JSON list of C-alpha atoms and ligand atoms in Angstrom, two decimals:
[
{"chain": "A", "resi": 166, "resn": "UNK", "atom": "CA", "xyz": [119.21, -41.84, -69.52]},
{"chain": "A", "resi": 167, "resn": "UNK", "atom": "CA", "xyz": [116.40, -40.10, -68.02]},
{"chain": "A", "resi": 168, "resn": "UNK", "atom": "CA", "xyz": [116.78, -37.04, -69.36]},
{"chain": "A", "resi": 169, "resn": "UNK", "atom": "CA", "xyz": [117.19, -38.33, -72.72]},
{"chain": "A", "resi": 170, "resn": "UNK", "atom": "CA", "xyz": [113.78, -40.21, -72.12]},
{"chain": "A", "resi": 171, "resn": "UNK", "atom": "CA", "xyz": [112.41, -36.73, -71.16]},
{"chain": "A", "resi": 172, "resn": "UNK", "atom": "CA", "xyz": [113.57, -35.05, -74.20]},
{"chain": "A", "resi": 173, "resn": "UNK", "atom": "CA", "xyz": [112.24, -37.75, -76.57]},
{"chain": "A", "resi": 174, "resn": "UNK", "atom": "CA", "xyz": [109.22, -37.14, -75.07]},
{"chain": "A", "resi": 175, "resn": "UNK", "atom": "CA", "xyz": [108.88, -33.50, -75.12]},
{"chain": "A", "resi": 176, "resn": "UNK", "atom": "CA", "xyz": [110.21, -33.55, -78.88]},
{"chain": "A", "resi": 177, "resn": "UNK", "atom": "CA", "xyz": [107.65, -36.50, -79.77]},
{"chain": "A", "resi": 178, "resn": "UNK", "atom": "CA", "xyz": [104.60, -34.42, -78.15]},
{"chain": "A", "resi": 179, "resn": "UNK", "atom": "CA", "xyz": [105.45, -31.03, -79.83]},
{"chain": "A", "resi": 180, "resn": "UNK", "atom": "CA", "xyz": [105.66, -33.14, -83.09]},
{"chain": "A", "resi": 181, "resn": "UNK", "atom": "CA", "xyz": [102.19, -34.77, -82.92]},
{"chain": "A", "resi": 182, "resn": "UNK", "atom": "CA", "xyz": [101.09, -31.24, -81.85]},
{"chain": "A", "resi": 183, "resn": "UNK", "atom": "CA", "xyz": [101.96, -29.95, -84.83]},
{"chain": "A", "resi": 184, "resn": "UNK", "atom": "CA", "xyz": [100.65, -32.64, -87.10]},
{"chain": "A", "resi": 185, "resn": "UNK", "atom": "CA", "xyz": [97.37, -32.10, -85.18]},
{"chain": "A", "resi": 186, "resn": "UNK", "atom": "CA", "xyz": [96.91, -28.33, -86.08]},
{"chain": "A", "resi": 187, "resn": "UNK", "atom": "CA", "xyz": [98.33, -29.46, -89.59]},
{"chain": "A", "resi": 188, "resn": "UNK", "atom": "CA", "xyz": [95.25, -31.41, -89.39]},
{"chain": "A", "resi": 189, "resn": "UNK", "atom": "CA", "xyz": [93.11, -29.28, -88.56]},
{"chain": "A", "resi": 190, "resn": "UNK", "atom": "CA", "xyz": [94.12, -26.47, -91.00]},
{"chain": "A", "resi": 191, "resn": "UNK", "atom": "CA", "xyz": [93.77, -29.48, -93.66]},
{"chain": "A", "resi": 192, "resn": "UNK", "atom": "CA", "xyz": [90.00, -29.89, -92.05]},
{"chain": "A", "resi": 193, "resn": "UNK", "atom": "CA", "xyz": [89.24, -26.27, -92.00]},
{"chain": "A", "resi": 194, "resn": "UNK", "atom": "CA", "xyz": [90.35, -25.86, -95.45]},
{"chain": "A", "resi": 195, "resn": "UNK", "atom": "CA", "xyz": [88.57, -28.77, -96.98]},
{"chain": "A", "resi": 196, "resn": "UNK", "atom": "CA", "xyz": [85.34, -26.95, -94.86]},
{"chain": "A", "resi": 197, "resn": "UNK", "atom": "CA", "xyz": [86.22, -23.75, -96.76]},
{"chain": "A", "resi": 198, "resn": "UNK", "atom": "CA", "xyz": [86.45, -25.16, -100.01]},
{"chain": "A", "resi": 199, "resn": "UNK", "atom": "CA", "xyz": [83.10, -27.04, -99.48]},
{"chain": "A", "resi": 200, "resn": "UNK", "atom": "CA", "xyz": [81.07, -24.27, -98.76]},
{"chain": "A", "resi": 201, "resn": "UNK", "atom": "CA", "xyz": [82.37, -21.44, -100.98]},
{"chain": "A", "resi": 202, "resn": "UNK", "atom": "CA", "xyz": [81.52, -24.94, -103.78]},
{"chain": "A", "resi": 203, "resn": "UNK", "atom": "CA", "xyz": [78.09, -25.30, -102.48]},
{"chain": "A", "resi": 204, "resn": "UNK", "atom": "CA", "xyz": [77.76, -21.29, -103.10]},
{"chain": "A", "resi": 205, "resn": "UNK", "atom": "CA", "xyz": [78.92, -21.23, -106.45]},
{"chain": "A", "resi": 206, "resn": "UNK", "atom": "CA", "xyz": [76.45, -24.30, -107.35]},
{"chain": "A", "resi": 207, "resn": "UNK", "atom": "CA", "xyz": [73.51, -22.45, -105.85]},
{"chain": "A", "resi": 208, "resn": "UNK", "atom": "CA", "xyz": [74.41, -19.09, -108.04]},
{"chain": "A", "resi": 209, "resn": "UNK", "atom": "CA", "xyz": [74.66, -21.30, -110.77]},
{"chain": "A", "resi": 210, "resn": "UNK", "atom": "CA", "xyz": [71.64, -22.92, -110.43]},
{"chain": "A", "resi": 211, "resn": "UNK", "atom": "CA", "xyz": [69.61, -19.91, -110.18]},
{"chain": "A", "resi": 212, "resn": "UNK", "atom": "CA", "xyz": [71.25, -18.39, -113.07]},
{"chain": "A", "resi": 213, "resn": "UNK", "atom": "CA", "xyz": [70.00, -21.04, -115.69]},
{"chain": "A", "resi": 214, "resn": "UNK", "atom": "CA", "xyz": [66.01, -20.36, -116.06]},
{"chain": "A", "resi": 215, "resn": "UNK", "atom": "CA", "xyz": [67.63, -16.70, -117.15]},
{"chain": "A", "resi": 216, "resn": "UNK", "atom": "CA", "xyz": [69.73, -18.20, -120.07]},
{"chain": "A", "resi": 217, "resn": "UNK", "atom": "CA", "xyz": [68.86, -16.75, -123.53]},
{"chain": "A", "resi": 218, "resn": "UNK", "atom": "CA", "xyz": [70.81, -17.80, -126.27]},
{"chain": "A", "resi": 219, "resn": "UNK", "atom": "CA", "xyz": [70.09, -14.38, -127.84]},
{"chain": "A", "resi": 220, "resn": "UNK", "atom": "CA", "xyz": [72.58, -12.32, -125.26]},
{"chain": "A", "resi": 221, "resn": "UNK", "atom": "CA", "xyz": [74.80, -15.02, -125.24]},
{"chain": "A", "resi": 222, "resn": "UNK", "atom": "CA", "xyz": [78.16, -13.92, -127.18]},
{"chain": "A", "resi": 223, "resn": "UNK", "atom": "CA", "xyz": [81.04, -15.33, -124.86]},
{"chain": "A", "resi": 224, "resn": "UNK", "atom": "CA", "xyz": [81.12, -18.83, -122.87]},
{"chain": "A", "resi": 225, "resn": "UNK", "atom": "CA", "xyz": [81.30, -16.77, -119.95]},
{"chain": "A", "resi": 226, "resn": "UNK", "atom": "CA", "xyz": [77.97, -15.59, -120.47]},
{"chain": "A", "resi": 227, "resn": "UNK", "atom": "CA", "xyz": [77.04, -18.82, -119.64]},
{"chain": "A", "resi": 228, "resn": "UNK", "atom": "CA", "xyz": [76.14, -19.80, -115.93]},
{"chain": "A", "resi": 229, "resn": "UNK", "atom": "CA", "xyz": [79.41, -22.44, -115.87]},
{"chain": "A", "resi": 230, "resn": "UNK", "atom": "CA", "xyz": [81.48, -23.22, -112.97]},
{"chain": "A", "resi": 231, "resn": "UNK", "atom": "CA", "xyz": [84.92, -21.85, -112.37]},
{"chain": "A", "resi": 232, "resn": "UNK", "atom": "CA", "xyz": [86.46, -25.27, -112.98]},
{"chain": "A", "resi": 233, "resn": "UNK", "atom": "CA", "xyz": [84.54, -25.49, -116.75]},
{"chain": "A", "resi": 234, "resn": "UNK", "atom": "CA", "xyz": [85.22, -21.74, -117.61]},
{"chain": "A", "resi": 235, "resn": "UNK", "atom": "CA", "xyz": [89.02, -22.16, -116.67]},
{"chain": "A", "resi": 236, "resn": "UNK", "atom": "CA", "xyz": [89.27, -25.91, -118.76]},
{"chain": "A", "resi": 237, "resn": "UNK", "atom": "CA", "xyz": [87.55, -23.71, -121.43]},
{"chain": "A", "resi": 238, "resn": "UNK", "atom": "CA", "xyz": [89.84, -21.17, -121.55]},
{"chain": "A", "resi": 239, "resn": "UNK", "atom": "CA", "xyz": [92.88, -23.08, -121.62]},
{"chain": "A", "resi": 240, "resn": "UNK", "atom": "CA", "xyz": [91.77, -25.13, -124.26]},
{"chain": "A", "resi": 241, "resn": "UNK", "atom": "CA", "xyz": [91.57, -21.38, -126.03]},
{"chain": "A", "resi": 242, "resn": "UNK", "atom": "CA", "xyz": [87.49, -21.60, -126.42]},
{"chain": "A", "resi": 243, "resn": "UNK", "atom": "CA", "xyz": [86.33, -18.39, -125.85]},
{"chain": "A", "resi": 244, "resn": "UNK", "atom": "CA", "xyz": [83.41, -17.85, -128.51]},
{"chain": "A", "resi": 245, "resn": "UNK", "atom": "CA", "xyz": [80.49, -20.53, -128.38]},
{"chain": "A", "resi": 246, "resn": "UNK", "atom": "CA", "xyz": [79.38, -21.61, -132.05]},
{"chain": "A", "resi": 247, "resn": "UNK", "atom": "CA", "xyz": [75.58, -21.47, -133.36]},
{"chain": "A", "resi": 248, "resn": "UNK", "atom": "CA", "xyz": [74.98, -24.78, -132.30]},
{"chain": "A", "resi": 249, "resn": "UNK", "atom": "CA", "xyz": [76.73, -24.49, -128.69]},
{"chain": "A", "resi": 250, "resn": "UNK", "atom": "CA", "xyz": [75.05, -21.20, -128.14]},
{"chain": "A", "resi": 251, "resn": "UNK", "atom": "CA", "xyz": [71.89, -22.39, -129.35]},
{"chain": "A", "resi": 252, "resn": "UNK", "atom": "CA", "xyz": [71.76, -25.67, -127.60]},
{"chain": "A", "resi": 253, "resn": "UNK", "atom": "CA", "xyz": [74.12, -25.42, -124.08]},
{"chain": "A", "resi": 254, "resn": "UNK", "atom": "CA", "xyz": [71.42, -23.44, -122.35]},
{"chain": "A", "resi": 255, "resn": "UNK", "atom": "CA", "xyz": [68.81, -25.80, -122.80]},
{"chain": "A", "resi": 256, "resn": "UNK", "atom": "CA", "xyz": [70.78, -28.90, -121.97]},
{"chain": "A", "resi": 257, "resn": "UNK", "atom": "CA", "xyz": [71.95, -26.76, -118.30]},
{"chain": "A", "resi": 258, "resn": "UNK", "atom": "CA", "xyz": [68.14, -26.35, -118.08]},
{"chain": "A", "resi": 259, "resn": "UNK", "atom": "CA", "xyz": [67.94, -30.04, -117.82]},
{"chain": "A", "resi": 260, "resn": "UNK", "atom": "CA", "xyz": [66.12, -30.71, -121.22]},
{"chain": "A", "resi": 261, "resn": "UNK", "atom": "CA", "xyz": [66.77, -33.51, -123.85]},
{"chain": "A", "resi": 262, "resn": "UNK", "atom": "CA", "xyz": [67.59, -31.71, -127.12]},
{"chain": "A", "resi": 263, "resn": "UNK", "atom": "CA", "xyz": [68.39, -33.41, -130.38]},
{"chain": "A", "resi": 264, "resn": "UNK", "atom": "CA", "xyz": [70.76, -31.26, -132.56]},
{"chain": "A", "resi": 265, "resn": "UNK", "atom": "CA", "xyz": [72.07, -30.53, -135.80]},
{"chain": "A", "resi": 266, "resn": "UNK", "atom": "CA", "xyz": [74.50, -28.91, -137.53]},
{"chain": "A", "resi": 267, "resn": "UNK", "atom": "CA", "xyz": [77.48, -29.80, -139.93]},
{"chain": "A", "resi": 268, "resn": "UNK", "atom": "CA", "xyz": [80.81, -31.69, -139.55]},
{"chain": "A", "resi": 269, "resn": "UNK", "atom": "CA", "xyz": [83.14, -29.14, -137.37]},
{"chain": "A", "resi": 270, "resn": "UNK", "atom": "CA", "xyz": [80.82, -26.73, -135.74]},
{"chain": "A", "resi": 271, "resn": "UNK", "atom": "CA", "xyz": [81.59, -27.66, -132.58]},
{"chain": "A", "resi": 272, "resn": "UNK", "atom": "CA", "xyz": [78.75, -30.10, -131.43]},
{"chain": "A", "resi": 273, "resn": "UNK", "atom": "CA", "xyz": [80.71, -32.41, -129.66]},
{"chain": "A", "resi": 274, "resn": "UNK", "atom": "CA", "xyz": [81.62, -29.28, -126.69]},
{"chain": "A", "resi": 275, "resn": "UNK", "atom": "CA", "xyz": [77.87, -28.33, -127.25]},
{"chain": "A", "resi": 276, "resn": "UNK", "atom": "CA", "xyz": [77.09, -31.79, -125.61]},
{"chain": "A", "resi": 277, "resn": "UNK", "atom": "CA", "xyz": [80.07, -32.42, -123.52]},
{"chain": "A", "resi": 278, "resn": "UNK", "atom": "CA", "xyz": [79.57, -29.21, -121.23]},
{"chain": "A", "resi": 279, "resn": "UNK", "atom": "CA", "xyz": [76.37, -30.16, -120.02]},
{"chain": "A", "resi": 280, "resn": "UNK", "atom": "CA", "xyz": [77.00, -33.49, -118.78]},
{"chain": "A", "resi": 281, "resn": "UNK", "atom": "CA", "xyz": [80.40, -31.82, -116.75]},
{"chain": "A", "resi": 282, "resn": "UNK", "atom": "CA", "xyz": [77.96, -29.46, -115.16]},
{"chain": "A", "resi": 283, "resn": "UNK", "atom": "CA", "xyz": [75.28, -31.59, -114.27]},
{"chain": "A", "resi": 284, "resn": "UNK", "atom": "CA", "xyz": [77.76, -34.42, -112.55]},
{"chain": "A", "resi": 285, "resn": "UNK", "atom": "CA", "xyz": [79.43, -31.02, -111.16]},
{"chain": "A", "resi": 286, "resn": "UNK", "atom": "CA", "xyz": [76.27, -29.93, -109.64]},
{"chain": "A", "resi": 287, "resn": "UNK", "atom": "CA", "xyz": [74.92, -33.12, -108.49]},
{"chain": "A", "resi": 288, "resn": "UNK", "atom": "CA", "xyz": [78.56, -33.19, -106.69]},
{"chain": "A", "resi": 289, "resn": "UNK", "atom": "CA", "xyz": [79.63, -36.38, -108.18]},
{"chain": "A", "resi": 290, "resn": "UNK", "atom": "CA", "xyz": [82.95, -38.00, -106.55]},
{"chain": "A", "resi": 291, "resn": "UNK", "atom": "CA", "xyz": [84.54, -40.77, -107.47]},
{"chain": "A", "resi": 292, "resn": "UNK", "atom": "CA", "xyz": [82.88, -43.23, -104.84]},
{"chain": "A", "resi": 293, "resn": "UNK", "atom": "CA", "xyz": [79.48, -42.20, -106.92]},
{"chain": "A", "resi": 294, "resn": "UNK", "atom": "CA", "xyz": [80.31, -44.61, -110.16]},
{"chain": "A", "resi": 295, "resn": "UNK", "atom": "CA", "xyz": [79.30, -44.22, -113.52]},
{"chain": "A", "resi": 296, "resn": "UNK", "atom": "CA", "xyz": [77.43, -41.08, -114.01]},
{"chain": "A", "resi": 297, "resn": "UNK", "atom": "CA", "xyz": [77.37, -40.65, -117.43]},
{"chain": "A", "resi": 298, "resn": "UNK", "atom": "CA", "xyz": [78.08, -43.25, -120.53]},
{"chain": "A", "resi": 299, "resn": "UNK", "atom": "CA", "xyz": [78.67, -41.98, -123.82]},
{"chain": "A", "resi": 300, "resn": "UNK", "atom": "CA", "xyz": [78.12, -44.28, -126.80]},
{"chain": "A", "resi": 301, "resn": "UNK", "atom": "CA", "xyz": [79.64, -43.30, -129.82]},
{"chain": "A", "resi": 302, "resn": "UNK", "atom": "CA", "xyz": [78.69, -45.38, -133.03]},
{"chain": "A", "resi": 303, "resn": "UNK", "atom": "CA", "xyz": [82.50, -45.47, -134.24]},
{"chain": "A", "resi": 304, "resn": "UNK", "atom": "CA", "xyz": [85.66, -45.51, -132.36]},
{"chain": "A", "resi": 305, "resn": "UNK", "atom": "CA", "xyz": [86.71, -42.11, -133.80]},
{"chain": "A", "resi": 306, "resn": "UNK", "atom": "CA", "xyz": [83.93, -40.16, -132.57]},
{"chain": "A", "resi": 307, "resn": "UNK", "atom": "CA", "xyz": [84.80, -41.64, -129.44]},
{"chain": "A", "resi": 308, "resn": "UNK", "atom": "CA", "xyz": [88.20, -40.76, -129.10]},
{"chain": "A", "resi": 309, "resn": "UNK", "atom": "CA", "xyz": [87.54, -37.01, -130.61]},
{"chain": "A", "resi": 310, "resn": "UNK", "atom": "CA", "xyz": [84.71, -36.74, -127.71]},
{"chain": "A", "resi": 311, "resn": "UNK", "atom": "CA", "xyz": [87.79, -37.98, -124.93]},
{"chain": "A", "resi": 312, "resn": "UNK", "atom": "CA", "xyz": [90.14, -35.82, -126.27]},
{"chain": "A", "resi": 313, "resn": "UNK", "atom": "CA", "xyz": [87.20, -32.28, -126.11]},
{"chain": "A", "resi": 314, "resn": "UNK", "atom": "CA", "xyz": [86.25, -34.41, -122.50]},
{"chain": "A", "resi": 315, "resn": "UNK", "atom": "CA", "xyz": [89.67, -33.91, -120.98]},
{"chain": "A", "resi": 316, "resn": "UNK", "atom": "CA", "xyz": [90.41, -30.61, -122.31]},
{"chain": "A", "resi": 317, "resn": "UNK", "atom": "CA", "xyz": [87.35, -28.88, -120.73]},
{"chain": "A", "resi": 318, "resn": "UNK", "atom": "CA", "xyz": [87.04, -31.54, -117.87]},
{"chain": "A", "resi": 319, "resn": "UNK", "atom": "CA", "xyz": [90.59, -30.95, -116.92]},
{"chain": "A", "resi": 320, "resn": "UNK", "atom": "CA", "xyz": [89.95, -29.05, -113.85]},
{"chain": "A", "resi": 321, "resn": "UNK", "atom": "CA", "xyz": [86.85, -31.21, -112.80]},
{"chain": "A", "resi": 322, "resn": "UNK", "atom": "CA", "xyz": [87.91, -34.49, -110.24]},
{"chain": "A", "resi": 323, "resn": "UNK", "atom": "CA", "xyz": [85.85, -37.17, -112.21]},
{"chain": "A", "resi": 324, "resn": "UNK", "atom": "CA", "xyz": [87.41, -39.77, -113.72]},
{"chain": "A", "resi": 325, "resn": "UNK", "atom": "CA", "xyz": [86.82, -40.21, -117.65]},
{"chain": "A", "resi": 326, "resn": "UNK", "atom": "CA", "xyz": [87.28, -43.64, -119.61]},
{"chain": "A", "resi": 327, "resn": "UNK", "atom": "CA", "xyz": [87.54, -44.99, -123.24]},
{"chain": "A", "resi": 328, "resn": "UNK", "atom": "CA", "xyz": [86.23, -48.09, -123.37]},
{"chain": "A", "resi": 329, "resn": "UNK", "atom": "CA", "xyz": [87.00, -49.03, -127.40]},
{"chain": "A", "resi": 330, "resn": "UNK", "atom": "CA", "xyz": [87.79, -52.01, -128.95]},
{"chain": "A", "resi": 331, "resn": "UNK", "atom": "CA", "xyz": [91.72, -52.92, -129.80]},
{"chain": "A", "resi": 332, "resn": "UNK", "atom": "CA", "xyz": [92.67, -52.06, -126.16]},
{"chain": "A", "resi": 333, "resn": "UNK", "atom": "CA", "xyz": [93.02, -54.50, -123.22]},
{"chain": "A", "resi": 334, "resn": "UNK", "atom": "CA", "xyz": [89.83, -55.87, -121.54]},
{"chain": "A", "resi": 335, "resn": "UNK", "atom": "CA", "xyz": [91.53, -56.59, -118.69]},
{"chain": "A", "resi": 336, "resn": "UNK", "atom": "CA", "xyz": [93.20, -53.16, -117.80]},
{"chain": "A", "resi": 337, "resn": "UNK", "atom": "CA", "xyz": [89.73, -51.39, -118.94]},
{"chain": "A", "resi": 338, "resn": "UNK", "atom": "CA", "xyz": [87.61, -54.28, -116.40]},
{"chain": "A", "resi": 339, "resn": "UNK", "atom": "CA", "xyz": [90.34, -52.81, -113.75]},
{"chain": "A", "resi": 340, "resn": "UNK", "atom": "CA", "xyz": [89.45, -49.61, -113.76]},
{"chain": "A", "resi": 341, "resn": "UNK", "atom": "CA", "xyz": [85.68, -49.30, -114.99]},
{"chain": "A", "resi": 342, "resn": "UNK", "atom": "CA", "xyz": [84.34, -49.20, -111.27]},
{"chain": "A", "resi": 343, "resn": "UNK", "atom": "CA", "xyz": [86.11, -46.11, -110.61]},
{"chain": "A", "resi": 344, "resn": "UNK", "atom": "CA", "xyz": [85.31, -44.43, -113.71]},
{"chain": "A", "resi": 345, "resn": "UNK", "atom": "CA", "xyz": [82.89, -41.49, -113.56]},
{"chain": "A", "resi": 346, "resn": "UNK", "atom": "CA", "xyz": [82.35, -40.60, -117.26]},
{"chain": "A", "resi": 347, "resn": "UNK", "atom": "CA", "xyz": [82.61, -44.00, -119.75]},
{"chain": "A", "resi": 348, "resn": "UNK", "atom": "CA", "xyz": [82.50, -42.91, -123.63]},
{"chain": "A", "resi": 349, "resn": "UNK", "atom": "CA", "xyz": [82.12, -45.96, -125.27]},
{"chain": "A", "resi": 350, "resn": "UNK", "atom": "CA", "xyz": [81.35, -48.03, -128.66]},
{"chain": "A", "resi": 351, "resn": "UNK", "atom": "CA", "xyz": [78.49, -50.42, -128.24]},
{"chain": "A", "resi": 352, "resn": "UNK", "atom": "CA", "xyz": [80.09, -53.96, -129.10]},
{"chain": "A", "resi": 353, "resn": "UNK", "atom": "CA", "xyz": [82.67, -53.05, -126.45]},
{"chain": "A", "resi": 354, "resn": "UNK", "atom": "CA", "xyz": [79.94, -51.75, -123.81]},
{"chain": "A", "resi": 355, "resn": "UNK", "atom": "CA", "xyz": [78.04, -55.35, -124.39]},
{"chain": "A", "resi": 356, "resn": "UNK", "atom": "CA", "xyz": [81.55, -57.21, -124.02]},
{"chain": "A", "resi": 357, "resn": "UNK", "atom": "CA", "xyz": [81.96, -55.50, -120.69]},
{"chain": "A", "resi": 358, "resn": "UNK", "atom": "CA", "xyz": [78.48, -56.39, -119.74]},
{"chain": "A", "resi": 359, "resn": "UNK", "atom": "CA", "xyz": [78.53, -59.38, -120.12]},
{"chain": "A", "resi": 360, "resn": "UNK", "atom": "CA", "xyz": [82.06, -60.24, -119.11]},
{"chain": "A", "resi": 361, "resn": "UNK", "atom": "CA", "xyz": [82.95, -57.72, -116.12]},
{"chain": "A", "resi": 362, "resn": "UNK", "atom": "CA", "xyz": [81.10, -58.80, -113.15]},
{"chain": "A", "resi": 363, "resn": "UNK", "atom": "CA", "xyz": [81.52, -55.51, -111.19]},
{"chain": "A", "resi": 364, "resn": "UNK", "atom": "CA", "xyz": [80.32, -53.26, -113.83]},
{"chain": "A", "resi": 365, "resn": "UNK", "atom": "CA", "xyz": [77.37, -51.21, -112.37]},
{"chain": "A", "resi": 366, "resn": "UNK", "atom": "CA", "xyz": [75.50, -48.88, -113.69]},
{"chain": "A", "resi": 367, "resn": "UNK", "atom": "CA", "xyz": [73.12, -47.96, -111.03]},
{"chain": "A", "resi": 368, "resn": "UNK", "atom": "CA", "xyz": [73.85, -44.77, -110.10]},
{"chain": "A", "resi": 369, "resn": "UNK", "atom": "CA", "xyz": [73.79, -43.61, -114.00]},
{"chain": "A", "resi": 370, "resn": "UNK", "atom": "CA", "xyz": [72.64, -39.99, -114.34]},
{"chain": "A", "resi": 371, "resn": "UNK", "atom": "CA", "xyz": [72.88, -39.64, -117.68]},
{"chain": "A", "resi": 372, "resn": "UNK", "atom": "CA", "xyz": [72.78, -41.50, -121.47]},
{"chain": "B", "resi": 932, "resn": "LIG", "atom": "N1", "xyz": [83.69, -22.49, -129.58]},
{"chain": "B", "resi": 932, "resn": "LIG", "atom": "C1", "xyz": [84.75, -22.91, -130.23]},
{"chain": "B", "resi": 932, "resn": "LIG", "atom": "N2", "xyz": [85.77, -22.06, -130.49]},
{"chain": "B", "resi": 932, "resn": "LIG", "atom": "C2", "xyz": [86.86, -22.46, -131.17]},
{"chain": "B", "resi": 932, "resn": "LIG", "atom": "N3", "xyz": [87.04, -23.71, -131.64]},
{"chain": "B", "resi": 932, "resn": "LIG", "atom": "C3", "xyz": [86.06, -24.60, -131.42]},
{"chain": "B", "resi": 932, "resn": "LIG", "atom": "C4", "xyz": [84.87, -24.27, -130.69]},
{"chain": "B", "resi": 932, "resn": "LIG", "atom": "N4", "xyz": [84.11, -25.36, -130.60]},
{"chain": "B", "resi": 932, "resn": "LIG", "atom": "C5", "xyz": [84.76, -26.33, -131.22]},
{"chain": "B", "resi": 932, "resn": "LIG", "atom": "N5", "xyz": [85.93, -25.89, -131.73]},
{"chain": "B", "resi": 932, "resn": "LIG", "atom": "C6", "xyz": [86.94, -26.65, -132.49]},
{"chain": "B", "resi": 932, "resn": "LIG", "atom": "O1", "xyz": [86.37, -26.89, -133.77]},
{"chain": "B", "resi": 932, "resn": "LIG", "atom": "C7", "xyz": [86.79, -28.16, -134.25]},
{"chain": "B", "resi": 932, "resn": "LIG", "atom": "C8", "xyz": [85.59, -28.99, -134.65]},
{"chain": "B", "resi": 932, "resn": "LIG", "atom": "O2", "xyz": [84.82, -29.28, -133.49]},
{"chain": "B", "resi": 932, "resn": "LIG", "atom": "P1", "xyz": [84.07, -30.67, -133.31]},
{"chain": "B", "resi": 932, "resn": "LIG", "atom": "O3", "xyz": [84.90, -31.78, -133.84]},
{"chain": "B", "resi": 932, "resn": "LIG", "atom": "O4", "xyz": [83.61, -30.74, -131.91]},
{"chain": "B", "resi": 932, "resn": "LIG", "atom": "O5", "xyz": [82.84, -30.46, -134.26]},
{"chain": "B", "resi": 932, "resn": "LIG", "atom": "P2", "xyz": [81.66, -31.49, -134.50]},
{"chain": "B", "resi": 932, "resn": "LIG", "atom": "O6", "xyz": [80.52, -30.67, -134.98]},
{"chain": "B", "resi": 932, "resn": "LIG", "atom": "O7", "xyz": [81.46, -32.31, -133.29]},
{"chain": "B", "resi": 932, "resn": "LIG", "atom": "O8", "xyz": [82.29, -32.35, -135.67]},
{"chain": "B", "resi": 932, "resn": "LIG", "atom": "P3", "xyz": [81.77, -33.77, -136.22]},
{"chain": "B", "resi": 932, "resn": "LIG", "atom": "O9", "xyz": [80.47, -33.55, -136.91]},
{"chain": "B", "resi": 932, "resn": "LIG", "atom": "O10", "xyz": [82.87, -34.15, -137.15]},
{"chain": "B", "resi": 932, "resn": "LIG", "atom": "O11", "xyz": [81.68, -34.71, -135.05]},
{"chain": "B", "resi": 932, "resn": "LIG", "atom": "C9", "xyz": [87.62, -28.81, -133.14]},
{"chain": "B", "resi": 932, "resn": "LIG", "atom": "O12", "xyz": [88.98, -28.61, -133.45]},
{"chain": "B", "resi": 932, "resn": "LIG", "atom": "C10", "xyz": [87.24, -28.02, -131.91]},
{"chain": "B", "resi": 932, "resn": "LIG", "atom": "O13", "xyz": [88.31, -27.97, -131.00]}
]
């Protein structure tokens, strides 16, 4: 009896052992991942007073992270249109900039990339809320913008929402707290303003 007390014991301390370094690899890992994130943002950051939409001819000219240049690529965007080369730059530079161009030249990427980057280098998690709301006038420009949003954004940890009528207000009310990126349509913004007590929009980074 004693001896099998003994062995439980030895067996139960070599098991937390392990589940300790396991823990500390985790730790060390998370540490790693951290800093080489914080290095990436600072190259980035420096990069964007050089952007000139002249030498741009790839989206990897442009200063993006590794999580946005891989999101890109997948989605099979490798050559930035006038408008995205044209505008993107400015937009990282942290400038408002009121575009143009017609139906299908890519504007909605053009203004989708540079609200990824900024919540990406202001290090936005999910416990940050809402840090960037979207309001589209119709609920098809809405749903075109989600669809570009995860594409590109699929590599990124925010969350992303569509908050459009014709869906349940409950389920949407559920989730809004935790919902990094909201792309909207006004009447249903209002309806959760008014009606969803918890819906906070403090932290908002960008509109
Ligand atoms: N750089 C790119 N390379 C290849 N395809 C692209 C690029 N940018 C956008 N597209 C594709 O071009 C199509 C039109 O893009 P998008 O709908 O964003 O244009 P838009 O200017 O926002 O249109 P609208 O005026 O209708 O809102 C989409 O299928 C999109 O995936």
């Amino acid at each position: 009896m004693a001896q099998r007390t003994g062995t439980r014991h030895v067996n139960r301390s070599s098991k937390y052992g392990k589940g300790a370094r396991a823990k500390q690899q985790r730790k060390n890992f998370r540490k790693e991942r951290w800093e080489n994130d914080m290095k990436e943002l600072e190259t980035l950051k420096k990069r964007y007073e050089d952007i000139d939409s002249a030498s741009i001819s790839k989206f990897t000219d442009f200063p993006l992270s590794k999580k946005t240049r891989d999101g890109l690529l997948e989605a099979g965007y490798d050559v930035p249109t006038e408008i995205q080369r044209e505008t993107i730059g400015v937009s990282l530079k942290g400038h408002d900039v009121l575009g143009a161009a017609k139906t299908g030249s890519g504007k909605t990427l053009a203004f989708l990339l540079p609200v990824i980057e900024c919540l990406y280098q202001n290090r936005w998690t999910a416990i940050d809320g809402l840090g960037a709301l979207i309001i589209s006038p119709t609920r098809e420009l809405a749903y075109q913008t989600f669809e570009v949003l995860c594409k590109i954004g699929k590599h990124h940890d925010f969350s992303a929402g569509l908050i459009i009528g014709g869906k349940d207000l409950q389920e949407e009310a559920d989730k809004i707290h935790r919902t990094n990126i909201i792309i909207c349509t006004p009447g249903r913004l209002l309806q959760h303003m008014d009606e969803t007590s918890y819906f906070d929009c403090c932290n908002l980074l960008m509109l």
